Coordinates of C-alpha atoms in Angstrom, one line a residue:
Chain A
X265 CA 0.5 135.9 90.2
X266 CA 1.0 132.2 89.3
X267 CA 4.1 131.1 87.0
X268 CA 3.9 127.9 85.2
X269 CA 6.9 126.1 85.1
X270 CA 8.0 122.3 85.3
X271 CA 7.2 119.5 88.0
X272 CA 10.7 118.2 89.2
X273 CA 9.6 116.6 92.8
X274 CA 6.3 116.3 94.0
X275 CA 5.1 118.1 97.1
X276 CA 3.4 121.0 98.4
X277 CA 5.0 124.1 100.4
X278 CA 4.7 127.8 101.5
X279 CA 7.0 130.3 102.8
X280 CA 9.3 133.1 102.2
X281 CA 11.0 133.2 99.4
X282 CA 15.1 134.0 99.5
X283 CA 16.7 134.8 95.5
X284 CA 19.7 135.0 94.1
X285 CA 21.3 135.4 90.6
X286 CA 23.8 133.0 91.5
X287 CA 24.4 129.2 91.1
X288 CA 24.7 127.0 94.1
X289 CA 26.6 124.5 95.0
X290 CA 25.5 122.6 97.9
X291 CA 29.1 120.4 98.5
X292 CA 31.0 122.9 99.9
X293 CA 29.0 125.9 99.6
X294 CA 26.0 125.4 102.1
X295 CA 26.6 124.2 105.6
X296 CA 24.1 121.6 106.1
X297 CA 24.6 121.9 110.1
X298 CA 23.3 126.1 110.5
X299 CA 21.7 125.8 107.5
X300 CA 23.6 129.1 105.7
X301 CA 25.5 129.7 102.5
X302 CA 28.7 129.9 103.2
X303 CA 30.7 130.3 100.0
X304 CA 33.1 132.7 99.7
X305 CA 31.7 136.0 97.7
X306 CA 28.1 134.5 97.1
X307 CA 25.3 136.8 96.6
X308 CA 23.7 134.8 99.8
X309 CA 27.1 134.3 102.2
X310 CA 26.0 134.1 105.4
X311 CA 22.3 133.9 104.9
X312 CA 19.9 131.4 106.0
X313 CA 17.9 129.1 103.3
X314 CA 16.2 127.0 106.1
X315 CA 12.7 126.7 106.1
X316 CA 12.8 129.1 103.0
X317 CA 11.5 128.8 99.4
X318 CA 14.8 128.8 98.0
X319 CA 15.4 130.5 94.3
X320 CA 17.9 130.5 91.4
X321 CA 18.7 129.5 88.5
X322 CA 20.8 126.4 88.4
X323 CA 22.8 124.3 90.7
X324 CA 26.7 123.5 89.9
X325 CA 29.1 121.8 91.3
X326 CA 30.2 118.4 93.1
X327 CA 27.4 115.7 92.7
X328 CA 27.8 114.8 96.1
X329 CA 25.8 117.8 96.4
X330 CA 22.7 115.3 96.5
X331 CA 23.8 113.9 99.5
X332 CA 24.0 117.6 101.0
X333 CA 20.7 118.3 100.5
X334 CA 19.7 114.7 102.0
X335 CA 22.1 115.5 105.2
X336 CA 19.7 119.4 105.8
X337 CA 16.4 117.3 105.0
X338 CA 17.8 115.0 108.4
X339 CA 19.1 117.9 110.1
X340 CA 15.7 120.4 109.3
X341 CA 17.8 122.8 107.9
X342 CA 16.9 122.3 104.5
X343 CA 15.2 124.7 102.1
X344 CA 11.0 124.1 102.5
X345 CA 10.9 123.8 98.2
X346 CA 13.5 124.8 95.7
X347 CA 12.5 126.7 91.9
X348 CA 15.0 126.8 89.6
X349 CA 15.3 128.1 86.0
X350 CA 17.0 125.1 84.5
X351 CA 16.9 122.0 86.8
X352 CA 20.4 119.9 87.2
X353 CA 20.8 116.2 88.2
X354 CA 22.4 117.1 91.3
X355 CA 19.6 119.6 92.6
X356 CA 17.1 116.9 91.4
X357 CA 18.4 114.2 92.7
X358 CA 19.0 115.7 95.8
X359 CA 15.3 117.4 96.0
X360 CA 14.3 113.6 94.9
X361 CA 15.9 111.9 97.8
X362 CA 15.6 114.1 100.2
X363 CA 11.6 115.1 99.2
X364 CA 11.9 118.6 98.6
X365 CA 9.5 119.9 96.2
X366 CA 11.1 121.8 93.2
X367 CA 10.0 123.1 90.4
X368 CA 11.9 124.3 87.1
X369 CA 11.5 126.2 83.7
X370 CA 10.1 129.4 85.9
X371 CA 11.6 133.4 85.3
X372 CA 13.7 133.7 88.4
X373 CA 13.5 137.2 88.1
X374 CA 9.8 137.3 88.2
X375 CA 10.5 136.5 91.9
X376 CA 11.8 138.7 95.2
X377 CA 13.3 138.2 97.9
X378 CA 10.6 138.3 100.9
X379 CA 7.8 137.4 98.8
X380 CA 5.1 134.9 100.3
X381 CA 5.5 131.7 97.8
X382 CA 3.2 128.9 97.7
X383 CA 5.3 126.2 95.6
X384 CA 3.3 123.2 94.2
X385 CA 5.6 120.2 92.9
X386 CA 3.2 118.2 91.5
X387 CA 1.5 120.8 89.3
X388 CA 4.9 122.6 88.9
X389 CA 3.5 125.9 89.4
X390 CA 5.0 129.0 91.6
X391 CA 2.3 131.2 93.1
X392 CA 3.5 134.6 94.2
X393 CA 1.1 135.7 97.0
Chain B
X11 CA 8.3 108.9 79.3
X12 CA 7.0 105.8 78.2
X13 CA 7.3 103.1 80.9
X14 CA 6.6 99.6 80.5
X15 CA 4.0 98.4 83.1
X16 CA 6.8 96.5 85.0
X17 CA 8.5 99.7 85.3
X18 CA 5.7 101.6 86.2
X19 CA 4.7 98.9 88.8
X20 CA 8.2 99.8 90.2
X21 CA 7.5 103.4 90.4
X22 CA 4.1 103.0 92.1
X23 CA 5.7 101.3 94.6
X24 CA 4.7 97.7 94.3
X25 CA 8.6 96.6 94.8
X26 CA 9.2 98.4 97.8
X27 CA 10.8 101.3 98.9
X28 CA 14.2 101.3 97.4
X29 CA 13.1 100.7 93.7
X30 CA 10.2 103.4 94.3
X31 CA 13.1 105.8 95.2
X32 CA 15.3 104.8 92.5
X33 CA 12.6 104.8 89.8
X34 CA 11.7 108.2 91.0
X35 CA 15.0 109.5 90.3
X36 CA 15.5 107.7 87.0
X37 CA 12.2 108.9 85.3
X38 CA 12.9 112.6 86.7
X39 CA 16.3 112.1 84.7
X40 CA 14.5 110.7 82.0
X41 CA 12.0 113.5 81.8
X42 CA 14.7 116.4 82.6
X43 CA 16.5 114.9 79.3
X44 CA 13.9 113.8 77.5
X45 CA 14.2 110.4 77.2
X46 CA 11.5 108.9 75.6
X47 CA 12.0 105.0 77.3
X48 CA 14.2 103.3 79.7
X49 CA 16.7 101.0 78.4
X50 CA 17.9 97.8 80.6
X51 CA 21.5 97.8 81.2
X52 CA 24.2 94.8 81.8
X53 CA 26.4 96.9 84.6
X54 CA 26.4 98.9 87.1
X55 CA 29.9 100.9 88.5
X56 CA 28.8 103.0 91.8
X57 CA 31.1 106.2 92.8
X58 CA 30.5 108.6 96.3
X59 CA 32.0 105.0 98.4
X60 CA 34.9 107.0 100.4
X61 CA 33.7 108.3 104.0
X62 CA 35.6 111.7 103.2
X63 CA 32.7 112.6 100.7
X64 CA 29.8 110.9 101.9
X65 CA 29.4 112.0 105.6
X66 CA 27.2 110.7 107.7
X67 CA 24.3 111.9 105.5
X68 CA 25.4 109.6 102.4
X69 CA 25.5 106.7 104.5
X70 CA 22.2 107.2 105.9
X71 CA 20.4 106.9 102.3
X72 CA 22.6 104.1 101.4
X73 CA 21.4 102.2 104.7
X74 CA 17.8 103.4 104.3
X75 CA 18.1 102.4 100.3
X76 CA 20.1 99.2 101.8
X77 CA 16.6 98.1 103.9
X78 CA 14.7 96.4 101.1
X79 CA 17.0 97.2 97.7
X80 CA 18.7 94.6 96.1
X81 CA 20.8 94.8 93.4
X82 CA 19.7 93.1 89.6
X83 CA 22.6 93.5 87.9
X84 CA 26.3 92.9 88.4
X85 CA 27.3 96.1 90.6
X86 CA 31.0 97.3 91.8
X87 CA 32.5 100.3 93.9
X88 CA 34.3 102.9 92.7
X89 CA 37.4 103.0 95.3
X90 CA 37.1 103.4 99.2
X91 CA 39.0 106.0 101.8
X92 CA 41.2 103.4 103.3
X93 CA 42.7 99.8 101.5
X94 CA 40.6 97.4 103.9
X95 CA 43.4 95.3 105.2
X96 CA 46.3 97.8 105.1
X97 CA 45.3 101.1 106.5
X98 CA 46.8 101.2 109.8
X99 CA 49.8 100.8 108.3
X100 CA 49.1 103.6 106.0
X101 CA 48.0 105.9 108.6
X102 CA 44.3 106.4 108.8
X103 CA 42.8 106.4 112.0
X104 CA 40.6 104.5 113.6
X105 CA 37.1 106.2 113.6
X106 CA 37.2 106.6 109.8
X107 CA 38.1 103.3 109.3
X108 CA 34.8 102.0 111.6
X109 CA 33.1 104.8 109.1
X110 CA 34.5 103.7 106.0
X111 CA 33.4 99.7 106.8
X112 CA 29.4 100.9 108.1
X113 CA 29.5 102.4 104.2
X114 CA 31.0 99.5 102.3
X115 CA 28.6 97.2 104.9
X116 CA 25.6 98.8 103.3
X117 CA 26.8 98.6 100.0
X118 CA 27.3 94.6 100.6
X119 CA 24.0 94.5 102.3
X120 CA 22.4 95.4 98.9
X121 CA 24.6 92.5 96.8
X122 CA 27.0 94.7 95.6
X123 CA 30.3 93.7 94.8
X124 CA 33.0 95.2 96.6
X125 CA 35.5 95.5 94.7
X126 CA 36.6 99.0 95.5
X127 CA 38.1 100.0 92.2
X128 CA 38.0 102.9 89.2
X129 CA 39.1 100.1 87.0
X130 CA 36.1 97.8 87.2
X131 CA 37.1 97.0 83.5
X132 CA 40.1 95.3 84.5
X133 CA 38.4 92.9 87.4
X134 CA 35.9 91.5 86.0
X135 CA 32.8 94.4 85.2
X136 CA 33.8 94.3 81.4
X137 CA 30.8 95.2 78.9
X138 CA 30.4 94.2 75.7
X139 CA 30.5 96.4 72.4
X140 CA 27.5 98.5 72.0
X141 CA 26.0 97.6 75.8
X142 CA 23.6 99.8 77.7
X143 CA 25.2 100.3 81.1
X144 CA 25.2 102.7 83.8
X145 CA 28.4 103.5 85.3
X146 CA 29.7 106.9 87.3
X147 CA 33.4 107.4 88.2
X148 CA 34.2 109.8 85.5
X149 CA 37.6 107.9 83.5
X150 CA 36.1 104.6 83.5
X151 CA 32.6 106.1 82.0
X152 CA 35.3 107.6 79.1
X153 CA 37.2 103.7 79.2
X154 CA 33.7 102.4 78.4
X155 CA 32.6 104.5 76.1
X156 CA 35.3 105.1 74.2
X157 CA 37.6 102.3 74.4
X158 CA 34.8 99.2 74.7
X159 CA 32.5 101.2 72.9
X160 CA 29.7 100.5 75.5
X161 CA 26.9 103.2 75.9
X162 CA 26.6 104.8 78.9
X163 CA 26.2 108.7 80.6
X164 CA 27.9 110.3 83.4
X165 CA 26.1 108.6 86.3
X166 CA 26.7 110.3 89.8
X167 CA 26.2 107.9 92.9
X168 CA 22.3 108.1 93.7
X169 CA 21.4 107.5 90.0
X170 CA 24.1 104.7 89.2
X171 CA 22.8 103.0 92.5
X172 CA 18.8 103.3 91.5
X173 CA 19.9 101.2 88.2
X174 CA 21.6 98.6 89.9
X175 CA 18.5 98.4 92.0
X176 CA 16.0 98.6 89.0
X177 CA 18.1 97.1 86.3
X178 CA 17.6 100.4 84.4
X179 CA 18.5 103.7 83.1
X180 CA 16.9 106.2 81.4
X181 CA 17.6 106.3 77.2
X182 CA 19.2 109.5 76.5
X183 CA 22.4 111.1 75.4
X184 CA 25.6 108.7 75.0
X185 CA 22.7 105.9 75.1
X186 CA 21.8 107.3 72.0
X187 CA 23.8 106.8 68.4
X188 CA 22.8 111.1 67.1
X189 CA 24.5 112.2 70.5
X190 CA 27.7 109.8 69.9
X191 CA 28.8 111.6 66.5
X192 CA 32.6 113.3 66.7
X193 CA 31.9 117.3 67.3
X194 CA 35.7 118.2 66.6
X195 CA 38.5 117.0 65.2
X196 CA 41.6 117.3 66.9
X197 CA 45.2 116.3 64.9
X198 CA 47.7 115.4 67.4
X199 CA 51.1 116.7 65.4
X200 CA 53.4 115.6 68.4
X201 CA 54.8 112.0 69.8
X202 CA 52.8 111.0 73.0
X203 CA 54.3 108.2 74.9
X204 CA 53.9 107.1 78.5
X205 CA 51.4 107.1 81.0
X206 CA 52.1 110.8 82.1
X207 CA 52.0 112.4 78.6
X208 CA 49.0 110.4 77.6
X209 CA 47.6 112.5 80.9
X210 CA 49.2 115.4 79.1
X211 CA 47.3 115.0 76.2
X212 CA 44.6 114.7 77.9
X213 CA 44.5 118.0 79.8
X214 CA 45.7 120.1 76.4
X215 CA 43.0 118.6 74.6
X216 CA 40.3 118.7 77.6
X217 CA 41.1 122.4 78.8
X218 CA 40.2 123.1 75.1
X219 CA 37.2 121.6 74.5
X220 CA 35.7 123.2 78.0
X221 CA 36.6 126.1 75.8
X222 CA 34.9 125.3 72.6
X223 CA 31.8 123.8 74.7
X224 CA 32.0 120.7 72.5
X225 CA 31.8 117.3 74.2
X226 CA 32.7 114.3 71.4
X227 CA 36.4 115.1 69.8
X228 CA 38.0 113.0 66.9
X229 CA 41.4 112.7 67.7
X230 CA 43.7 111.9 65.4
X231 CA 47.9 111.5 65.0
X232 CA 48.0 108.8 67.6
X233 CA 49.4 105.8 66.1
X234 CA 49.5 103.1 69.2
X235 CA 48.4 103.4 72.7
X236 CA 48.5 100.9 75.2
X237 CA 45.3 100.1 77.4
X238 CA 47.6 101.8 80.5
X239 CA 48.3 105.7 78.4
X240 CA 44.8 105.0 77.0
X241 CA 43.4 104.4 81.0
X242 CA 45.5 107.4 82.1
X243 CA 44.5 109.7 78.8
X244 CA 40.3 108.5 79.9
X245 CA 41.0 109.8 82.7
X246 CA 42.7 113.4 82.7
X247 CA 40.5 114.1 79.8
X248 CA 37.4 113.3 81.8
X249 CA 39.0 115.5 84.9
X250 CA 39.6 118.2 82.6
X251 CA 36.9 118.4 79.9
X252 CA 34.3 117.0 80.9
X253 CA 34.4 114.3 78.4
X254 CA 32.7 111.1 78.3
X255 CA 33.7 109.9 74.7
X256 CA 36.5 110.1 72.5
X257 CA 36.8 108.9 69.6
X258 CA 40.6 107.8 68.2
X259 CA 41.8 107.0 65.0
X260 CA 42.5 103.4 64.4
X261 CA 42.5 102.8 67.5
X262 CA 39.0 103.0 69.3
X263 CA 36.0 100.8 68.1
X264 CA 33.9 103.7 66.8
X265 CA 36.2 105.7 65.3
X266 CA 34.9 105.3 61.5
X267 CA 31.4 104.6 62.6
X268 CA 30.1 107.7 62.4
X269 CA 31.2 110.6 59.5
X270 CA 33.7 112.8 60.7
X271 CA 33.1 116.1 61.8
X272 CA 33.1 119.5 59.9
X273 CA 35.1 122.4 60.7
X274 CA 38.4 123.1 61.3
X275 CA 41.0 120.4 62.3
X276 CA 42.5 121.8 65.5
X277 CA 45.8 120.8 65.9
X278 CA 47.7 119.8 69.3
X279 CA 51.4 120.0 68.8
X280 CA 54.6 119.6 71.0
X281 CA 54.8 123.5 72.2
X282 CA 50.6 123.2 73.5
X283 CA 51.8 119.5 75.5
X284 CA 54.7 121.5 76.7
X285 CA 52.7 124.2 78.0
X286 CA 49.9 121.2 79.2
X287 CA 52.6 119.9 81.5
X288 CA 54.3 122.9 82.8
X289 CA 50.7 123.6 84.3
X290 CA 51.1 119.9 86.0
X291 CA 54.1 121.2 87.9
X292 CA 53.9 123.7 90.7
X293 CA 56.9 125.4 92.6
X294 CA 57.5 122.8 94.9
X295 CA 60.7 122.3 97.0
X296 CA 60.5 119.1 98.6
X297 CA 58.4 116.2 97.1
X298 CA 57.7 113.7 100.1
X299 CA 55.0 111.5 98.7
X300 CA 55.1 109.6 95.2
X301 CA 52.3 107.6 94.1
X302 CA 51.3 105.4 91.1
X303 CA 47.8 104.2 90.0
X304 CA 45.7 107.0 89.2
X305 CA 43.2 105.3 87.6
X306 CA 44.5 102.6 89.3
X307 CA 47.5 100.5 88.5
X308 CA 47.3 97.2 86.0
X309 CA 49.3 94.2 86.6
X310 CA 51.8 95.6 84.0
X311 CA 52.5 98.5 85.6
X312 CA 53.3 96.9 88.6
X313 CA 55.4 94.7 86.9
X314 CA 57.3 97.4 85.7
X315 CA 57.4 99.3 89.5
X316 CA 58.9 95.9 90.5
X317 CA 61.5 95.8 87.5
X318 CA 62.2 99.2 88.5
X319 CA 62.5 98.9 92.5
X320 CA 64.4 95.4 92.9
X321 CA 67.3 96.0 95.0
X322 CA 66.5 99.2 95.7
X323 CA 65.3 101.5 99.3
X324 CA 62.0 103.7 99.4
X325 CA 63.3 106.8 101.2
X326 CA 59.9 108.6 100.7
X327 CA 56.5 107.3 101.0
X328 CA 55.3 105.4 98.0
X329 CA 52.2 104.5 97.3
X330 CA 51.1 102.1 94.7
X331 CA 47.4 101.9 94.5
X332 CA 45.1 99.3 92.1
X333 CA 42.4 96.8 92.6
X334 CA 42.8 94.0 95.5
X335 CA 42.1 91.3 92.8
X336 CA 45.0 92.9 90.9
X337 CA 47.1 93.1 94.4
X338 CA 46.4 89.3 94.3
X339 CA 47.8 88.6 90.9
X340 CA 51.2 90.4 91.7
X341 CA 51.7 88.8 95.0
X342 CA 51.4 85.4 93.1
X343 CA 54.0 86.5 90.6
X344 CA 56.1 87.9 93.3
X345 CA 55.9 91.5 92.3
X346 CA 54.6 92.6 95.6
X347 CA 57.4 91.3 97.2
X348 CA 60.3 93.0 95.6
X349 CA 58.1 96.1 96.1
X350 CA 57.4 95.6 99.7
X351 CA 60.7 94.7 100.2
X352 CA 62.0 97.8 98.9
X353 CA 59.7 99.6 101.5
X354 CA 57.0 100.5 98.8
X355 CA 53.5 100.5 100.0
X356 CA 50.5 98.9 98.5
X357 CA 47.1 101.3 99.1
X358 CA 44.5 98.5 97.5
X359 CA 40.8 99.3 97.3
X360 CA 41.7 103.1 97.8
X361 CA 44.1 106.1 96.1
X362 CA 45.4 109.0 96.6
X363 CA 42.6 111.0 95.5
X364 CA 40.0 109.6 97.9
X365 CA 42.0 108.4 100.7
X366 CA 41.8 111.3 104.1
X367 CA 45.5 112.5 103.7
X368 CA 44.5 116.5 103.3
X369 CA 47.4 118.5 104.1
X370 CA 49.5 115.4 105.7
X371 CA 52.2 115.8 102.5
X372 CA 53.7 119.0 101.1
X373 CA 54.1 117.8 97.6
X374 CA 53.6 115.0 95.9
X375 CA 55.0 113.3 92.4
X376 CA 52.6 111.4 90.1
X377 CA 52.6 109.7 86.7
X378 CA 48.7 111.0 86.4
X379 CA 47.4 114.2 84.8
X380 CA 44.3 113.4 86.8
X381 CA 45.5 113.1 90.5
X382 CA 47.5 116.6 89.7
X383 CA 44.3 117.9 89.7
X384 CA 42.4 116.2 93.0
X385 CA 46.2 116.8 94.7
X386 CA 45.5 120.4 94.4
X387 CA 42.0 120.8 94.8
X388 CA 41.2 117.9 97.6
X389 CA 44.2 117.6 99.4
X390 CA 46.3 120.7 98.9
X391 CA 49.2 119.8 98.0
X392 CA 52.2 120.7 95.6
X393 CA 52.1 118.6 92.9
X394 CA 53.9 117.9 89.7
X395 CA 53.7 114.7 87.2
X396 CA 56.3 112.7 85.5
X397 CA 57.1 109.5 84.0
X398 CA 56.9 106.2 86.4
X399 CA 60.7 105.6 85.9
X400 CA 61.5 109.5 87.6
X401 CA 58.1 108.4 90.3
X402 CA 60.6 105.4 91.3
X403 CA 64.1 107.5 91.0
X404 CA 62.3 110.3 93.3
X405 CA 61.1 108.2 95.8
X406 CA 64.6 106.1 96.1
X407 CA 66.5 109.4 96.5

C-alpha cells in the first residue's frame, strides 16, 4: 500500500513504524538523551521513537520543540522520518533543521504500529510494506 | 511558491550554508501556509536567547548557522537568562553564565544586535506603519501589529533567525490585509486603569477568545491607554489567547480600516475582570520576591518605581527588569540611584520569566498578567498581581 500525502523535508528512510493518536510535544515531552516519550499519561510514555518511523497527527506545544528534535538528531536518538496528518511549524522546523524526512496530509490511521515503512520526503509518499 | 531567482539562488545553495538552511525553512512555511511569494522585511526580533530553554542543542545550530550567516537586516534579542553585568549579584551561577555568553557570542558573531530585550520597540527596532517584518517574542509581535500597525506573524526562533539571515519571510497571514479583518467585537463596559488591569483585561478577553477559536477582536470601551497598560495588555493577551492583533477603538492605527465584524458584541464588564484577577492570585502566605517589567519596564515606569522608593528600604528582593539602553537613560537621570539605594535591584537584559530562578522563591508579586502565567508554569511559584504602587509597598514591608 502506498499513501500519498505532502513533502515537508526531503529524505529517504525505512523502518518500523511506532503510532499514536496523540499530539507530541517534543519540549518537555520527549527526552532527547534515551530517546523515549516521557510525558505523563501519553499513549507512548515510556516508549522508544529512536531509529523509528514516528506517526501522529500533529505536534503541540513549546516551539523550542525545534531545537529538541535538533538536540536527538546530535544525540542519534531521533526518530529515522516523521508522517503526520497536519504538519506544524515546530515539527517542521525541527525535521528542517535537524534533516528528518517528514511527510504530511497522510490517514494516520491507515498506519500500525510494527508495520515496515519506507518514508520518502521528497515525493511525500508513505509506503506500507 | 513563486521565488524570485535571487531567492531561489539562496535556496540552491549558492549563498552558503546558513541562507540554504534558512530558505529551506522559510519556503516549507510558505508552502505549509500557502504563501504564494516571499515579502522582504525591515526587522528582525529573535526569541529562544536564554540558556534555560536552549540547551546545548540550541546553541549548536545557532553556532553552526553562526559559521557563514550573516545578518541583512537590523536584528535584536529577545531577553537573556542572566543581566550581563549584574548577575552575580543576582545569584546565577557561574556555569550558566559561561553558557548564557557562548549563546549571545553566536548571536553577535552573525551581526546581531544584542540588545537583549522583549521591547525592541522602545530601543531603537521601531517599524514603520504597514511594514513587513518578522519578529517572535509573542507581546511585542501583538505591540507591532496592533499598536504600530506593522505586519508580521508569530515567528518562533529558527524562522525569525532565517529572515534576518535572508532578509525575508514568507507572505501569508497577518502579512496579508483578508487575514487582518476584526473576527469579534468585544465592548469593554468596565474602567481599566493601570498596568495590572490592562493585564487583566487582557487574560478576560484572551481566555475567551481560545474559547471562541477567533484570533482578531475589536475591542471597544477603552477610552485612553498609555503605551505602558497597552505593552502590558500586548502582552497577557498574547500569553493567554494566542493573539497576535487587536484592534482598539480610537486608539490603534487600524481600528477603522477594516469594517467591523458581524455578530454579537460580547461584552467584558467589571464582575468578568473581577473574576480575571482572582485567577491571578493564588493562596499564598508569604510573598518574598516582587518584580516589575514584564514586558520590560519603560523609562516612565521607572521613574515612577523611583518616585515611589526614595527614602525608602527593600526588605524583599526586588527586581526591576527593562532594556540596558533604558537602564542607561535612568542612571543619567538619577533614577537608578534612588532605586539602588533603596536596595532595589536592576535585572537588565533578562526577567523574571527567563532568568534560572525555578523554585528559588515561594511567591512572587507582579504588576503583569503575563509573568503570573510563566511564574506558575516555569518557575513554580505562588504568584498573585497588583498595581506597581502595592509591588513597591510589598517589598518595603
Amino acid at each position: 500500500m502506498k499513501l500519498k500525502g505532502r513533502r515537508i523535508y526531503r529524505g529517504v528512510a525505512e523502518g518500523e513504524a511506532i503510532v499514536t493518536k496523540d499530539g507530541i510535544s517534543f519540549y518537555g515531552g520527549v527526552d532527547p538523551d534515551t530517546g523515549k516519550v516521557v510525558e505523563v499519561g501519553h499513549e507512548l510514555e515510556g516508549q522508544s521513537i529512536t531509529g523509528k518511523i514516528l506517526v501522529f497527527p500533529m505536534g503541540k506545544g513549546s516551539t523550542v520543540g525545534s531545537y529538541t528534535l535538533y538536540r536527538m538528531k546530535k544525540n542519534n536518538t531521533a526518530p529515522a522520518a516523521i508522517v503526520n496528518k497536519q504538519i506544524d511549524t515546530i515539527i517542521a522546523v525541527g525535521c528542517i533543521i535537524s534533516e528528518i524526512p517528514c511527510v504530511d496530509k497522510i490517514d494516520v490511521n491507515e498506519i500500525k504500529s510494527g508495520q515496515r515503512l519506507f518514508v520518502n520526503g521528497s515525493e511525500g509518499t508513505v509506503e506500507v510494506r | 511558491m513563486k521565488l524570485t531567482s535571487d531567492e531561489q539562488d539562496m535556496l540552491d545553495g549558492k549563498h552558503g550554508k546558513a541562507i540554504r538552511k534558512s530558505m529551506e525553512i522559510l519556503t516549507t512555511l510558505g508552502e505549509i501556509f500557502e504563501a504564494e511569494c516571499m515579502v522582504d522585511v525591515g526587522s528582525v526580533q529573535i526569541a529562544g536567547v536564554s540558556y534555560t530553554n536552549l540547551g546545548e542543542a540550541g546553541l549548536e545550530f545557532l553556532s553552526d548557522m553562526a559559521e557563514d550567516g550573516k545578518v541583512k537586516v537590523l536584528t535584536t534579542l529577545n531577553p537573556a537568562g542572566m543581566d550581563r553585568e549584574n548577575w552575580k549579584a543576582l545569584g546565577i551561577n557561574e556555569e550558566f553564565a559561561k553558557n548564557q555568553v557562548r549563546v549571545i557570542d553566536a548571536f553577535a558573531k552573525m551581526g546581531i544586535i544584542t540588545t537583549c530585550s522583549c521591547t525592541p520597540y522602545f530601543i531603537g527596532n521601531v517599524p514603520h506603519f504597514g511594514q513587513h517584518i518578522a519578529w517572535a517574542e509573542s507581546s511585542a509581535v501583538c505591540y507591532a501589529n496592533s499598536v504600530i500597525g506593522a505586519r508580521t506573524n508569530r515567528e518562533g526562533g529558527p524562522s525569525a533567525l532565517a529572515s534576518a539571515l535572508t532578509g525575508k519571510t514568507p507572505k501569508y497571514g497577518y502579512h496579508l490585509d483578508e487575514n487582518r479583518q476584526g473576527q469579534v467585537s468585544i465592548k469593554v463596559k468596565a474602567q481599566v486603569r493601570g498596568t495590572d488591569e490592562f493585564g487583566v483585561l487582557g487574560k478576560a478577553i484572551g481566555d475567551r477568545l481560545i474559547n471562541l477559536g477567533k484570533n482578531v477582536p475589536f475591542i471597544t470601551g477603552i477610552p485612553s491607554a498609555t503605551v505602558e497598560e497597552l505593552k502590558s495588555f500586548c502582552a497577557s493577551i498574547a500569553t493567554y489567547g494566542g493573539t497576535a492583533l487587536f484592534h482598539m477603538e480610537g486608539i490603534t492605527p487600524e481600528s477603522d480600516r477594516y469594517p467591523k465584524p458581524e455578530g454579537n458584541v460580547l461584552e467584558v464588564n467589571q464582575k468578568d475582570l473581577e473574576k480575571a484577577r482572582s485567577e491571578l492570585v493564588d493562596v499564598c502566605p508569604e510573598v518574598d520576591f516582587v518584580s516589575v517589567g514584564c514586558p520590560h519596564a519603560s523609562i516612565s515606569e521607572i521613574e515612577k518605581i523611583a518616585g515611589l522608593l526614595k527614602g525608602k528600604k527593600v526588605k524583599k528582593e526586588f527586581w526591576i527588569t527593562t532594556a540596558r539602553p533604558i537602564k542607561k537613560i535612568a542612571d543619567e537621570a538619577g533614577y537608578s540611584k534612588i532605586i539602588e539605594d533603596a536596595g532595589a535591584k536592576f535585572a537588565a537584559d533578562t526577567c523574571c520569566v527567563v532568568a534560572p530562578i525555578k523554585g528559588r522563591f515561594k511567591g512572587m508579586l507582579v504588576d503583569s498578567a503575563k509573568a503570573c502565567y510563566y511564574g506558575r508554569a516555569s518557575n513554580k511559584f505562588k504568584v498573585r498581581i497588583g498595581t506597581v504602587e502595592e509591588c513597591v509597598e510589598e517589598a518595603t514591608k
